Short mmCIF file of C-alpha atoms in Angstrom, two decimals:
data_model
loop_
_atom_site.label_atom_id
_atom_site.label_comp_id
_atom_site.label_asym_id
_atom_site.label_seq_id
_atom_site.Cartn_x
_atom_site.Cartn_y
_atom_site.Cartn_z
CA MET W 1 100.50 69.56 146.46
CA PRO W 2 101.44 73.21 145.23
CA VAL W 3 104.77 73.88 145.75
CA LEU W 4 105.33 77.76 146.21
CA MET W 5 108.16 80.00 145.79
CA TYR W 6 108.54 82.70 146.99
CA HIS W 7 111.81 85.25 147.51
CA ARG W 8 110.85 88.76 148.87
CA ILE W 9 109.06 90.06 151.50
CA ALA W 10 109.27 93.85 151.02
CA ASP W 11 107.14 97.04 150.61
CA ASP W 12 110.25 98.61 148.20
CA GLY W 13 113.25 97.71 145.85
CA PRO W 14 115.00 98.24 143.10
CA GLU W 15 111.96 98.27 140.07
CA GLY W 16 113.72 95.79 138.21
CA LEU W 17 112.63 93.25 140.81
CA ALA W 18 109.52 93.74 141.59
CA ARG W 19 108.65 90.56 140.59
CA TRP W 20 110.05 89.05 143.44
CA ARG W 21 108.86 90.86 146.08
CA VAL W 22 105.67 90.30 147.58
CA THR W 23 104.18 92.87 150.02
CA PRO W 24 103.39 91.60 153.05
CA ALA W 25 100.21 92.67 152.90
CA ASP W 26 99.93 90.71 150.14
CA PHE W 27 101.55 87.39 151.77
CA GLU W 28 99.19 88.04 155.09
CA ARG W 29 96.67 88.14 152.59
CA GLN W 30 98.05 85.12 151.00
CA LEU W 31 98.31 82.73 154.40
CA ALA W 32 94.92 84.06 156.08
CA TRP W 33 93.08 82.57 152.53
CA LEU W 34 94.99 79.37 152.88
CA ALA W 35 94.87 79.23 156.84
CA ASP W 36 90.92 79.62 155.82
CA SER W 37 90.82 77.14 152.92
CA GLY W 38 92.31 74.72 154.83
CA PHE W 39 95.46 74.04 154.24
CA THR W 40 98.41 73.19 156.46
CA THR W 41 102.32 73.24 155.72
CA SER W 42 104.65 70.41 155.35
CA GLY W 43 108.63 70.67 154.78
CA LEU W 44 109.78 70.07 151.22
CA ASP W 45 111.58 66.57 152.30
CA ASP W 46 108.59 65.65 154.60
CA TRP W 47 106.07 65.92 151.57
CA HIS W 48 108.04 63.88 149.80
CA THR W 49 108.90 60.97 151.84
CA ALA W 50 105.13 60.72 152.34
CA SER W 51 103.84 61.46 148.97
CA GLN W 52 106.38 58.27 148.29
CA ARG W 53 104.95 56.54 150.28
CA ASP W 54 101.17 57.49 150.61
CA PRO W 55 100.09 60.35 148.04
CA THR W 56 97.19 60.86 149.75
CA ALA W 57 98.90 61.75 152.94
CA VAL W 58 99.54 64.93 151.51
CA ALA W 59 95.62 66.47 150.45
CA ARG W 60 95.38 70.31 151.53
CA ARG W 61 98.76 70.59 152.25
CA VAL W 62 101.17 73.00 150.48
CA VAL W 63 104.92 73.58 150.63
CA LEU W 64 106.27 76.91 151.25
CA THR W 65 109.66 77.61 150.04
CA PHE W 66 111.80 80.75 150.29
CA ASP W 67 114.61 81.10 148.21
CA ASP W 68 117.77 82.71 149.61
CA ALA W 69 117.48 83.74 152.56
CA TYR W 70 116.68 87.40 152.49
CA ARG W 71 116.47 88.78 155.84
CA ASP W 72 112.80 90.40 155.45
CA PHE W 73 112.34 86.76 155.78
CA VAL W 74 113.09 87.04 159.90
CA THR W 75 111.66 90.54 160.36
CA THR W 76 109.28 89.77 158.72
CA ALA W 77 107.42 86.91 157.00
CA PHE W 78 108.43 84.92 159.12
CA PRO W 79 106.30 86.49 162.29
CA LEU W 80 103.48 86.13 159.73
CA LEU W 81 103.76 82.40 159.16
CA GLN W 82 104.17 82.19 162.56
CA LEU W 83 100.61 83.87 163.16
CA HIS W 84 98.61 81.35 161.39
CA GLY W 85 100.78 78.26 162.04
CA PHE W 86 103.21 77.49 159.19
CA GLY W 87 105.69 76.70 158.13
CA ALA W 88 108.59 76.75 155.53
CA THR W 89 111.78 75.40 153.84
CA MET W 90 114.27 77.81 153.32
CA PHE W 91 117.51 77.46 150.86
CA VAL W 92 120.61 78.98 151.52
CA PRO W 93 123.09 80.78 149.31
CA THR W 94 126.33 80.19 152.13
CA GLY W 95 128.79 81.34 150.41
CA PHE W 96 127.08 85.28 150.66
CA MET W 97 125.31 84.77 154.64
CA GLY W 98 125.32 87.96 156.71
CA GLY W 99 126.39 90.01 153.49
CA ALA W 100 123.70 91.48 150.79
CA ALA W 101 122.26 89.03 147.59
CA GLU W 102 125.61 90.56 145.11
CA TRP W 103 124.30 89.16 142.57
CA ASP W 104 121.28 91.65 142.05
CA GLN W 105 123.26 94.51 142.22
CA GLU W 106 122.91 95.99 138.51
CA PHE W 107 119.30 96.33 139.67
CA GLY W 108 120.41 98.79 142.90
CA PRO W 109 121.55 98.34 146.07
CA PRO W 110 121.55 94.21 146.70
CA ALA W 111 119.04 93.44 149.44
CA ALA W 112 120.74 92.52 152.71
CA LEU W 113 120.54 88.56 153.35
CA MET W 114 120.27 87.25 156.62
CA SER W 115 123.35 86.35 159.13
CA TRP W 116 124.05 82.85 160.44
CA GLN W 117 123.04 83.77 164.02
CA GLU W 118 119.56 84.69 162.46
CA LEU W 119 119.49 81.32 160.64
CA ASP W 120 120.34 80.06 163.89
CA SER W 121 117.56 80.61 165.36
CA LEU W 122 115.31 80.18 162.48
CA VAL W 123 116.36 76.66 162.34
CA ALA W 124 115.45 76.33 165.90
CA ALA W 125 112.08 77.19 165.57
CA GLY W 126 111.67 74.26 162.70
CA VAL W 127 112.72 76.44 159.55
CA GLU W 128 113.51 73.77 157.50
CA ILE W 129 116.75 74.88 155.02
CA GLY W 130 117.91 73.72 152.35
CA ALA W 131 121.11 74.15 149.51
CA HIS W 132 121.10 76.85 147.20
CA THR W 133 125.05 76.78 145.92
CA VAL W 134 127.70 78.93 147.87
CA THR W 135 127.58 81.84 145.49
CA HIS W 136 124.80 81.79 143.21
CA PRO W 137 125.48 80.77 139.64
CA ARG W 138 123.84 80.13 137.10
CA LEU W 139 125.58 76.33 136.69
CA ASP W 140 124.54 75.47 133.41
CA GLU W 141 126.51 78.21 132.80
CA ILE W 142 129.58 76.11 133.94
CA ALA W 143 131.64 74.24 131.66
CA ASP W 144 134.31 72.63 134.69
CA GLU W 145 132.15 70.26 135.93
CA ALA W 146 134.33 70.52 139.19
CA MET W 147 133.39 74.00 140.29
CA ILE W 148 129.52 72.91 138.87
CA ALA W 149 129.73 70.07 142.14
CA ALA W 150 132.13 72.11 144.40
CA GLU W 151 129.45 74.85 144.05
CA VAL W 152 126.21 71.91 144.80
CA THR W 153 128.26 70.02 147.56
CA GLY W 154 129.72 73.13 149.29
CA SER W 155 126.50 75.13 150.31
CA ARG W 156 125.53 71.25 151.82
CA GLU W 157 128.61 70.90 153.16
CA VAL W 158 128.14 73.80 155.38
CA LEU W 159 125.05 73.66 156.31
CA GLU W 160 125.15 70.03 157.55
CA ALA W 161 128.27 71.39 159.49
CA ARG W 162 127.41 73.56 161.41
CA TYR W 163 123.63 71.93 161.98
CA ARG W 164 124.45 68.47 162.14
CA GLN W 165 121.85 67.42 160.63
CA PRO W 166 121.17 66.13 156.57
CA ILE W 167 120.65 68.49 153.95
CA PRO W 168 118.85 66.61 152.04
CA THR W 169 116.59 69.22 148.79
CA PHE W 170 118.69 71.69 147.16
CA ALA W 171 117.50 74.81 144.98
CA TYR W 172 119.59 75.86 141.43
CA PRO W 173 119.63 79.22 141.74
CA TYR W 174 117.63 81.49 138.88
CA GLY W 175 115.86 78.06 138.19
CA ARG W 176 119.25 77.30 135.88
CA HIS W 177 119.90 73.70 135.22
CA ASP W 178 120.43 70.73 132.51
CA GLU W 179 120.29 67.44 132.25
CA ARG W 180 124.47 67.68 133.57
CA VAL W 181 124.07 69.87 136.17
CA ALA W 182 120.57 67.59 137.31
CA GLY W 183 122.91 64.45 137.30
CA ILE W 184 125.35 66.00 139.41
CA VAL W 185 122.63 67.04 142.01
CA ALA W 186 121.09 63.85 141.96
CA ASP W 187 125.74 61.84 142.58
CA ALA W 188 126.17 64.62 144.70
CA GLY W 189 122.83 62.16 146.87
CA PHE W 190 120.57 65.33 147.59
CA HIS W 191 116.85 63.58 147.26
CA LEU W 192 115.23 66.67 145.33
CA ALA W 193 116.12 69.82 144.07
CA VAL W 194 113.62 72.65 142.70
CA THR W 195 113.34 74.65 139.45
CA ILE W 196 111.43 78.26 139.38
CA GLU W 197 109.54 76.85 136.55
CA PRO W 198 105.93 75.36 137.25
CA ALA W 199 106.09 71.58 135.12
CA SER W 200 107.32 69.17 137.14
CA ALA W 201 110.24 66.54 135.57
CA GLY W 202 110.14 64.89 138.00
CA PRO W 203 112.73 64.96 141.64
CA PHE W 204 116.12 66.64 140.06
CA ALA W 205 113.79 69.44 138.04
CA LEU W 206 110.64 69.72 140.42
CA GLY W 207 108.39 72.86 139.06
CA ARG W 208 107.32 75.30 142.01
CA LEU W 209 104.46 77.42 141.23
CA GLY W 210 105.99 80.77 141.64
CA ILE W 211 104.33 83.65 143.93
CA TYR W 212 105.03 86.41 142.37
CA GLY W 213 104.70 90.61 143.75
CA THR W 214 103.51 92.08 139.76
CA GLU W 215 100.08 89.47 139.82
CA SER W 216 96.99 89.98 141.54
CA PHE W 217 95.77 87.79 144.73
CA ASP W 218 93.66 85.97 142.22
CA ALA W 219 95.98 84.74 140.36
CA PHE W 220 97.56 83.47 143.44
CA VAL W 221 94.24 81.86 143.97
CA ALA W 222 93.82 80.33 141.06
CA LYS W 223 97.53 78.72 140.74
CA VAL W 224 97.14 77.60 144.04
CA ILE W 225 93.27 75.74 143.64
CA ALA W 226 94.60 74.37 140.41
CA ALA W 227 97.61 72.58 141.76
CA ALA W 228 96.12 71.48 144.58
#
């Protein structure tokens, strides 16, 4: 089943980050095509659980994942998802909520992230949330395994304490991981972890189809059809 990866849904931003920014008009066109083509959405953990029981149970489903908790998800993406009756999975870097995407500052003014109160409303509305570390580092570049574990488990602990629900899914910042990092994520008790690459290598290196602002609508359709 297609697991799609988005970041920002916005018209404007630094040129160096254009790849990671889908315009609202393009996003709405993609959602309309998915709906017209008979796709429904599933949360990532729900999909994983259902597919383990019966792979045919997830036919014509798609998972829409969003990294980094950008505020334009609240203002722009989520109303469009609701319009089409679609759900989503949001990966949250807990140390930056209510602030900005400081990891992108080399490209220009970093984009605003949603507040905790805005995330509260999304969770209440049914958005699935997953862990995305505390400070959004390149985990494979950290030598100290205790520091990796703190980033991996710290974000989950904050989310579980706030929402009093299990957080079974994890996304590697920048998709960066190696066997050592994946092992720490697995040992932490997550059910699965996603990368930014299309190819999958097991539940702790689950591939996603990147949906990029620099690609055409036809490229989007081709990706989804090939994976469906």
